[in-house]
PDB file of C-alpha atoms in Angstrom:
ATOM      1  CA  ALA Q 350      50.748 160.716 196.625  1.00  0.00           C
ATOM      2  CA  GLN Q 351      52.670 157.782 197.932  1.00  0.00           C
ATOM      3  CA  LYS Q 352      56.303 158.002 198.980  1.00  0.00           C
ATOM      4  CA  ILE Q 353      58.650 155.167 199.793  1.00  0.00           C
ATOM      5  CA  THR Q 354      61.823 155.837 201.764  1.00  0.00           C
ATOM      6  CA  GLN Q 355      64.810 153.571 202.090  1.00  0.00           C
ATOM      7  CA  THR Q 356      67.353 155.395 204.248  1.00  0.00           C
ATOM      8  CA  GLN Q 357      70.200 152.936 203.896  1.00  0.00           C
ATOM      9  CA  PRO Q 358      72.050 153.338 200.586  1.00  0.00           C
ATOM     10  CA  GLY Q 359      74.391 150.495 201.516  1.00  0.00           C
ATOM     11  CA  MET Q 360      74.539 147.758 204.117  1.00  0.00           C
ATOM     12  CA  PHE Q 361      77.128 145.147 205.010  1.00  0.00           C
ATOM     13  CA  VAL Q 362      76.486 141.867 206.752  1.00  0.00           C
ATOM     14  CA  GLN Q 363      78.607 138.888 207.665  1.00  0.00           C
ATOM     15  CA  GLU Q 364      77.708 135.627 206.023  1.00  0.00           C
ATOM     16  CA  LYS Q 365      75.255 133.550 208.137  1.00  0.00           C
ATOM     17  CA  GLU Q 366      74.119 136.544 210.129  1.00  0.00           C
ATOM     18  CA  ALA Q 367      70.739 138.267 209.910  1.00  0.00           C
ATOM     19  CA  VAL Q 368      70.231 141.742 208.440  1.00  0.00           C
ATOM     20  CA  THR Q 369      67.357 144.192 208.461  1.00  0.00           C
ATOM     21  CA  LEU Q 370      66.725 146.561 205.538  1.00  0.00           C
ATOM     22  CA  ASP Q 371      64.612 149.529 206.403  1.00  0.00           C
ATOM     23  CA  CYS Q 372      61.578 150.825 204.507  1.00  0.00           C
ATOM     24  CA  THR Q 373      59.138 153.501 205.550  1.00  0.00           C
ATOM     25  CA  TYR Q 374      56.241 154.768 203.502  1.00  0.00           C
ATOM     26  CA  ASP Q 375      53.805 157.600 203.425  1.00  0.00           C
ATOM     27  CA  THR Q 376      50.311 157.158 202.133  1.00  0.00           C
ATOM     28  CA  SER Q 377      46.778 158.358 202.837  1.00  0.00           C
ATOM     29  CA  ASP Q 378      45.326 155.096 201.557  1.00  0.00           C
ATOM     30  CA  GLN Q 379      43.859 152.698 204.063  1.00  0.00           C
ATOM     31  CA  SER Q 380      44.353 149.573 202.000  1.00  0.00           C
ATOM     32  CA  TYR Q 381      47.613 148.916 200.246  1.00  0.00           C
ATOM     33  CA  GLY Q 382      50.225 146.272 199.472  1.00  0.00           C
ATOM     34  CA  LEU Q 383      53.918 146.348 200.287  1.00  0.00           C
ATOM     35  CA  PHE Q 384      56.518 144.456 198.266  1.00  0.00           C
ATOM     36  CA  TRP Q 385      60.214 143.753 198.311  1.00  0.00           C
ATOM     37  CA  TYR Q 386      62.221 143.038 195.224  1.00  0.00           C
ATOM     38  CA  LYS Q 387      65.823 141.920 194.785  1.00  0.00           C
ATOM     39  CA  GLN Q 388      68.048 143.080 191.937  1.00  0.00           C
ATOM     40  CA  PRO Q 389      71.303 141.146 191.684  1.00  0.00           C
ATOM     41  CA  SER Q 390      74.231 142.456 189.634  1.00  0.00           C
ATOM     42  CA  SER Q 391      72.857 140.618 186.623  1.00  0.00           C
ATOM     43  CA  GLY Q 392      70.087 143.195 186.589  1.00  0.00           C
ATOM     44  CA  GLU Q 393      66.798 141.276 186.772  1.00  0.00           C
ATOM     45  CA  MET Q 394      64.109 142.225 189.297  1.00  0.00           C
ATOM     46  CA  ILE Q 395      63.059 139.323 191.507  1.00  0.00           C
ATOM     47  CA  PHE Q 396      59.932 139.426 193.658  1.00  0.00           C
ATOM     48  CA  LEU Q 397      60.660 138.393 197.230  1.00  0.00           C
ATOM     49  CA  ILE Q 398      57.766 138.983 199.556  1.00  0.00           C
ATOM     50  CA  TYR Q 399      54.385 140.713 199.931  1.00  0.00           C
ATOM     51  CA  GLN Q 400      52.520 142.189 202.883  1.00  0.00           C
ATOM     52  CA  GLY Q 401      48.954 143.445 202.778  1.00  0.00           C
ATOM     53  CA  SER Q 402      48.051 146.378 204.967  1.00  0.00           C
ATOM     54  CA  TYR Q 403      45.254 144.421 206.645  1.00  0.00           C
ATOM     55  CA  ASP Q 404      47.243 141.226 207.117  1.00  0.00           C
ATOM     56  CA  GLU Q 405      47.494 140.498 210.807  1.00  0.00           C
ATOM     57  CA  GLN Q 406      50.544 138.290 210.535  1.00  0.00           C
ATOM     58  CA  ASN Q 407      53.924 139.455 209.298  1.00  0.00           C
ATOM     59  CA  ALA Q 408      54.752 137.838 205.964  1.00  0.00           C
ATOM     60  CA  THR Q 409      57.446 135.189 205.704  1.00  0.00           C
ATOM     61  CA  GLU Q 410      58.980 133.497 202.678  1.00  0.00           C
ATOM     62  CA  GLY Q 411      61.831 131.149 203.520  1.00  0.00           C
ATOM     63  CA  ARG Q 412      64.710 133.245 204.857  1.00  0.00           C
ATOM     64  CA  TYR Q 413      62.843 136.450 204.200  1.00  0.00           C
ATOM     65  CA  SER Q 414      60.417 137.998 206.621  1.00  0.00           C
ATOM     66  CA  LEU Q 415      58.738 141.376 206.688  1.00  0.00           C
ATOM     67  CA  ASN Q 416      58.622 143.303 209.947  1.00  0.00           C
ATOM     68  CA  PHE Q 417      55.404 145.271 209.335  1.00  0.00           C
ATOM     69  CA  GLN Q 418      54.509 148.026 211.791  1.00  0.00           C
ATOM     70  CA  LYS Q 419      51.480 149.744 210.405  1.00  0.00           C
ATOM     71  CA  ALA Q 420      51.246 152.529 212.960  1.00  0.00           C
ATOM     72  CA  ARG Q 421      54.854 153.499 212.243  1.00  0.00           C
ATOM     73  CA  LYS Q 422      54.356 152.963 208.495  1.00  0.00           C
ATOM     74  CA  SER Q 423      57.382 150.754 208.247  1.00  0.00           C
ATOM     75  CA  ALA Q 424      57.907 147.495 206.353  1.00  0.00           C
ATOM     76  CA  ASN Q 425      61.433 146.342 207.059  1.00  0.00           C
ATOM     77  CA  LEU Q 426      62.825 143.302 205.275  1.00  0.00           C
ATOM     78  CA  VAL Q 427      64.679 140.815 207.486  1.00  0.00           C
ATOM     79  CA  ILE Q 428      67.000 138.328 205.827  1.00  0.00           C
ATOM     80  CA  SER Q 429      68.135 135.536 208.082  1.00  0.00           C
ATOM     81  CA  ALA Q 430      71.290 133.399 207.694  1.00  0.00           C
ATOM     82  CA  SER Q 431      72.698 135.693 204.968  1.00  0.00           C
ATOM     83  CA  GLN Q 432      74.370 133.987 202.018  1.00  0.00           C
ATOM     84  CA  LEU Q 433      76.905 135.389 199.575  1.00  0.00           C
ATOM     85  CA  GLY Q 434      74.197 135.206 196.877  1.00  0.00           C
ATOM     86  CA  ASP Q 435      72.102 137.681 198.832  1.00  0.00           C
ATOM     87  CA  SER Q 436      74.438 140.472 197.790  1.00  0.00           C
ATOM     88  CA  ALA Q 437      72.253 142.701 195.630  1.00  0.00           C
ATOM     89  CA  MET Q 438      70.124 145.832 195.496  1.00  0.00           C
ATOM     90  CA  TYR Q 439      66.874 145.537 197.422  1.00  0.00           C
ATOM     91  CA  PHE Q 440      63.834 147.669 196.613  1.00  0.00           C
ATOM     92  CA  CYS Q 441      60.798 148.303 198.718  1.00  0.00           C
ATOM     93  CA  ALA Q 442      57.596 149.124 196.875  1.00  0.00           C
ATOM     94  CA  MET Q 443      54.041 150.018 197.663  1.00  0.00           C
ATOM     95  CA  ARG Q 444      50.780 149.957 195.778  1.00  0.00           C
ATOM     96  CA  PRO Q 445      47.258 151.016 196.819  1.00  0.00           C
ATOM     97  CA  THR Q 446      44.820 148.134 196.720  1.00  0.00           C
ATOM     98  CA  TYR Q 447      42.349 150.056 194.608  1.00  0.00           C
ATOM     99  CA  ASN Q 448      44.905 150.626 191.906  1.00  0.00           C
ATOM    100  CA  ASN Q 449      47.049 147.651 191.043  1.00  0.00           C
ATOM    101  CA  ASN Q 450      48.845 149.715 188.473  1.00  0.00           C
ATOM    102  CA  ASP Q 451      50.228 152.446 190.709  1.00  0.00           C
ATOM    103  CA  MET Q 452      53.331 150.779 192.137  1.00  0.00           C
ATOM    104  CA  ARG Q 453      55.967 153.085 193.623  1.00  0.00           C
ATOM    105  CA  PHE Q 454      59.528 152.093 194.440  1.00  0.00           C
ATOM    106  CA  GLY Q 455      62.045 153.262 197.023  1.00  0.00           C
ATOM    107  CA  ALA Q 456      65.567 154.245 196.036  1.00  0.00           C
ATOM    108  CA  GLY Q 457      66.954 150.852 197.036  1.00  0.00           C
ATOM    109  CA  THR Q 458      69.546 149.520 199.451  1.00  0.00           C
ATOM    110  CA  ARG Q 459      72.691 147.766 198.266  1.00  0.00           C
ATOM    111  CA  LEU Q 460      73.459 144.804 200.494  1.00  0.00           C
ATOM    112  CA  THR Q 461      76.907 143.259 200.529  1.00  0.00           C
ATOM    113  CA  VAL Q 462      77.390 139.948 202.288  1.00  0.00           C
ATOM    114  CA  LYS Q 463      80.898 139.398 203.506  1.00  0.00           C
ATOM    115  CA  PRO Q 464      82.461 135.891 203.665  1.00  0.00           C
TER     116      PRO Q 464
ATOM    117  CA  ASP K1276      59.528 129.124 179.330  1.00  0.00           C
ATOM    118  CA  THR K1277      60.491 132.628 180.368  1.00  0.00           C
ATOM    119  CA  ALA K1278      57.559 134.436 181.979  1.00  0.00           C
ATOM    120  CA  VAL K1279      58.367 138.017 180.886  1.00  0.00           C
ATOM    121  CA  SER K1280      60.862 138.476 178.031  1.00  0.00           C
ATOM    122  CA  GLN K1281      62.297 141.569 176.442  1.00  0.00           C
ATOM    123  CA  THR K1282      64.264 142.135 173.321  1.00  0.00           C
ATOM    124  CA  PRO K1283      66.864 143.357 172.771  1.00  0.00           C
ATOM    125  CA  LYS K1284      68.850 142.929 175.970  1.00  0.00           C
ATOM    126  CA  TYR K1285      71.320 145.644 174.917  1.00  0.00           C
ATOM    127  CA  LEU K1286      70.714 148.543 172.581  1.00  0.00           C
ATOM    128  CA  VAL K1287      73.440 151.025 171.582  1.00  0.00           C
ATOM    129  CA  THR K1288      72.358 153.783 169.203  1.00  0.00           C
ATOM    130  CA  GLN K1289      73.019 157.304 168.071  1.00  0.00           C
ATOM    131  CA  MET K1290      71.252 160.386 169.271  1.00  0.00           C
ATOM    132  CA  GLY K1291      68.282 161.236 167.093  1.00  0.00           C
ATOM    133  CA  ASN K1292      67.533 157.646 166.050  1.00  0.00           C
ATOM    134  CA  ASP K1293      64.206 155.873 166.591  1.00  0.00           C
ATOM    135  CA  LYS K1294      64.192 152.538 168.333  1.00  0.00           C
ATOM    136  CA  SER K1295      61.761 149.965 169.729  1.00  0.00           C
ATOM    137  CA  ILE K1296      61.936 147.550 172.623  1.00  0.00           C
ATOM    138  CA  LYS K1297      59.680 144.535 172.631  1.00  0.00           C
ATOM    139  CA  CYS K1298      58.082 142.809 175.607  1.00  0.00           C
ATOM    140  CA  GLU K1299      56.117 139.602 175.789  1.00  0.00           C
ATOM    141  CA  GLN K1300      54.596 137.767 178.758  1.00  0.00           C
ATOM    142  CA  ASN K1301      53.244 134.223 178.827  1.00  0.00           C
ATOM    143  CA  LEU K1302      51.661 134.448 182.279  1.00  0.00           C
ATOM    144  CA  GLY K1303      48.211 135.244 181.007  1.00  0.00           C
ATOM    145  CA  HIS K1304      48.290 138.583 182.845  1.00  0.00           C
ATOM    146  CA  ASP K1305      46.033 141.406 181.715  1.00  0.00           C
ATOM    147  CA  THR K1306      48.197 144.346 182.762  1.00  0.00           C
ATOM    148  CA  MET K1307      51.640 145.275 181.531  1.00  0.00           C
ATOM    149  CA  TYR K1308      54.035 148.054 182.447  1.00  0.00           C
ATOM    150  CA  TRP K1309      57.154 149.884 181.370  1.00  0.00           C
ATOM    151  CA  TYR K1310      59.639 151.172 183.931  1.00  0.00           C
ATOM    152  CA  LYS K1311      62.827 153.218 183.555  1.00  0.00           C
ATOM    153  CA  GLN K1312      65.748 152.679 185.880  1.00  0.00           C
ATOM    154  CA  ASP K1313      68.306 155.473 185.776  1.00  0.00           C
ATOM    155  CA  SER K1314      72.041 155.316 186.508  1.00  0.00           C
ATOM    156  CA  LYS K1315      71.328 155.795 190.242  1.00  0.00           C
ATOM    157  CA  LYS K1316      69.109 152.709 190.167  1.00  0.00           C
ATOM    158  CA  PHE K1317      65.946 154.741 190.727  1.00  0.00           C
ATOM    159  CA  LEU K1318      62.975 152.849 189.263  1.00  0.00           C
ATOM    160  CA  LYS K1319      60.090 154.841 187.912  1.00  0.00           C
ATOM    161  CA  ILE K1320      56.954 153.715 186.163  1.00  0.00           C
ATOM    162  CA  MET K1321      56.393 155.062 182.688  1.00  0.00           C
ATOM    163  CA  PHE K1322      53.279 153.347 181.396  1.00  0.00           C
ATOM    164  CA  SER K1323      50.707 150.792 182.394  1.00  0.00           C
ATOM    165  CA  TYR K1324      48.404 148.958 179.979  1.00  0.00           C
ATOM    166  CA  ASN K1325      45.341 147.023 181.118  1.00  0.00           C
ATOM    167  CA  ASN K1326      43.417 145.105 178.472  1.00  0.00           C
ATOM    168  CA  LYS K1327      45.073 147.249 175.795  1.00  0.00           C
ATOM    169  CA  GLU K1328      44.082 150.499 177.455  1.00  0.00           C
ATOM    170  CA  LEU K1329      46.583 153.002 178.799  1.00  0.00           C
ATOM    171  CA  ILE K1330      46.079 153.409 182.482  1.00  0.00           C
ATOM    172  CA  ILE K1331      48.988 155.430 183.672  1.00  0.00           C
ATOM    173  CA  ASN K1332      51.043 157.844 181.629  1.00  0.00           C
ATOM    174  CA  GLU K1333      53.474 159.556 183.991  1.00  0.00           C
ATOM    175  CA  THR K1334      55.207 162.712 182.887  1.00  0.00           C
ATOM    176  CA  VAL K1335      57.001 160.946 180.087  1.00  0.00           C
ATOM    177  CA  PRO K1336      57.953 162.827 176.925  1.00  0.00           C
ATOM    178  CA  ASN K1337      55.695 162.071 173.988  1.00  0.00           C
ATOM    179  CA  ARG K1338      58.729 160.730 172.173  1.00  0.00           C
ATOM    180  CA  PHE K1339      57.917 157.564 174.072  1.00  0.00           C
ATOM    181  CA  SER K1340      54.941 155.633 172.830  1.00  0.00           C
ATOM    182  CA  PRO K1341      53.777 152.266 174.114  1.00  0.00           C
ATOM    183  CA  LYS K1342      52.041 149.970 171.689  1.00  0.00           C
ATOM    184  CA  SER K1343      50.124 146.858 172.667  1.00  0.00           C
ATOM    185  CA  PRO K1344      49.030 144.637 169.777  1.00  0.00           C
ATOM    186  CA  ASP K1345      47.461 142.180 172.249  1.00  0.00           C
ATOM    187  CA  LYS K1346      47.424 141.642 175.977  1.00  0.00           C
ATOM    188  CA  ALA K1347      50.573 139.473 175.911  1.00  0.00           C
ATOM    189  CA  HIS K1348      52.680 142.140 174.295  1.00  0.00           C
ATOM    190  CA  LEU K1349      53.635 145.717 175.170  1.00  0.00           C
ATOM    191  CA  ASN K1350      56.248 147.356 172.998  1.00  0.00           C
ATOM    192  CA  LEU K1351      57.985 150.623 173.692  1.00  0.00           C
ATOM    193  CA  HIS K1352      58.828 152.884 170.776  1.00  0.00           C
ATOM    194  CA  ILE K1353      61.156 155.820 171.284  1.00  0.00           C
ATOM    195  CA  ASN K1354      61.572 158.603 168.729  1.00  0.00           C
ATOM    196  CA  SER K1355      64.452 161.031 168.406  1.00  0.00           C
ATOM    197  CA  LEU K1356      66.537 159.468 171.127  1.00  0.00           C
ATOM    198  CA  GLU K1357      68.383 161.762 173.481  1.00  0.00           C
ATOM    199  CA  LEU K1358      71.427 161.206 175.704  1.00  0.00           C
ATOM    200  CA  GLY K1359      69.190 161.339 178.780  1.00  0.00           C
ATOM    201  CA  ASP K1360      67.218 158.352 177.558  1.00  0.00           C
ATOM    202  CA  SER K1361      70.178 156.072 178.386  1.00  0.00           C
ATOM    203  CA  ALA K1362      68.903 153.800 181.111  1.00  0.00           C
ATOM    204  CA  VAL K1363      67.628 150.319 181.751  1.00  0.00           C
ATOM    205  CA  TYR K1364      64.048 149.777 180.706  1.00  0.00           C
ATOM    206  CA  PHE K1365      62.020 147.064 182.423  1.00  0.00           C
ATOM    207  CA  CYS K1366      58.803 145.514 181.263  1.00  0.00           C
ATOM    208  CA  ALA K1367      56.546 143.951 183.878  1.00  0.00           C
ATOM    209  CA  SER K1368      53.153 142.278 184.087  1.00  0.00           C
ATOM    210  CA  SER K1369      50.511 141.548 186.673  1.00  0.00           C
ATOM    211  CA  GLN K1370      46.988 140.210 186.972  1.00  0.00           C
ATOM    212  CA  SER K1371      44.398 142.816 187.941  1.00  0.00           C
ATOM    213  CA  TRP K1372      42.004 140.269 189.498  1.00  0.00           C
ATOM    214  CA  ASP K1373      44.775 138.983 191.751  1.00  0.00           C
ATOM    215  CA  ARG K1374      43.707 141.212 194.617  1.00  0.00           C
ATOM    216  CA  PRO K1375      44.923 142.365 196.911  1.00  0.00           C
ATOM    217  CA  LYS K1376      48.324 141.222 195.824  1.00  0.00           C
ATOM    218  CA  GLY K1377      48.717 141.957 192.116  1.00  0.00           C
ATOM    219  CA  THR K1378      52.407 141.135 192.165  1.00  0.00           C
ATOM    220  CA  GLN K1379      54.313 142.515 189.250  1.00  0.00           C
ATOM    221  CA  TYR K1380      56.756 140.180 187.526  1.00  0.00           C
ATOM    222  CA  PHE K1381      59.625 141.796 185.665  1.00  0.00           C
ATOM    223  CA  GLY K1382      61.468 141.063 182.461  1.00  0.00           C
ATOM    224  CA  PRO K1383      65.271 140.985 182.385  1.00  0.00           C
ATOM    225  CA  GLY K1384      65.618 144.601 181.312  1.00  0.00           C
ATOM    226  CA  THR K1385      66.913 146.310 178.188  1.00  0.00           C
ATOM    227  CA  ARG K1386      70.054 148.400 178.598  1.00  0.00           C
ATOM    228  CA  LEU K1387      69.818 151.394 176.292  1.00  0.00           C
ATOM    229  CA  LEU K1388      72.853 153.531 175.619  1.00  0.00           C
ATOM    230  CA  VAL K1389      72.478 156.625 173.499  1.00  0.00           C
ATOM    231  CA  LEU K1390      75.746 157.989 172.092  1.00  0.00           C
TER     232      LEU K1390
END
């Protein structure tokens, strides 16, 4: 069974600085996808970034990048130039490639951006 | 032109009642899901429907029954509501052929409070 671990219940970052949100996972699957979602206080779940287990390059989407270290089974989210609107819960998730339907989520990290 | 919509957004009801939550997606996806997010923000998959067939049914009480009249809709019916059912319920959808990614897109959530 897959397990996703986010060890930081809460993080603080100063506006305009970069922040790294940690995510480690445990799986016996060789092929899988890793996802990060953002949940602002309004409650919706917003897809941010995806990394495939066989992708050679780390994924980037605007200010978001994924620091993927396959051997360490970690998929940390890096947010550069933090903005006040980045304050939210962030969830790491993983899904085996063979089963699109079996998405598992971590417990989440609450990020607060300070002005 | 909302991609994944849910109704109602808020639902307050008495213990023992039966209620339904509706979900519709206009993305043309063939797989839909229901998730439950508890008060600690933990997100757990309840059901997955692919082409109107139930794929995953996690250890969810049989008081919960998903119903999919067509591939654009997945409704959640809950019988004999209990206090512990209070949570936010999210609907999501994805496209199974969109491999390896299969990103899931979420609805805005339905906040259920059982009194």
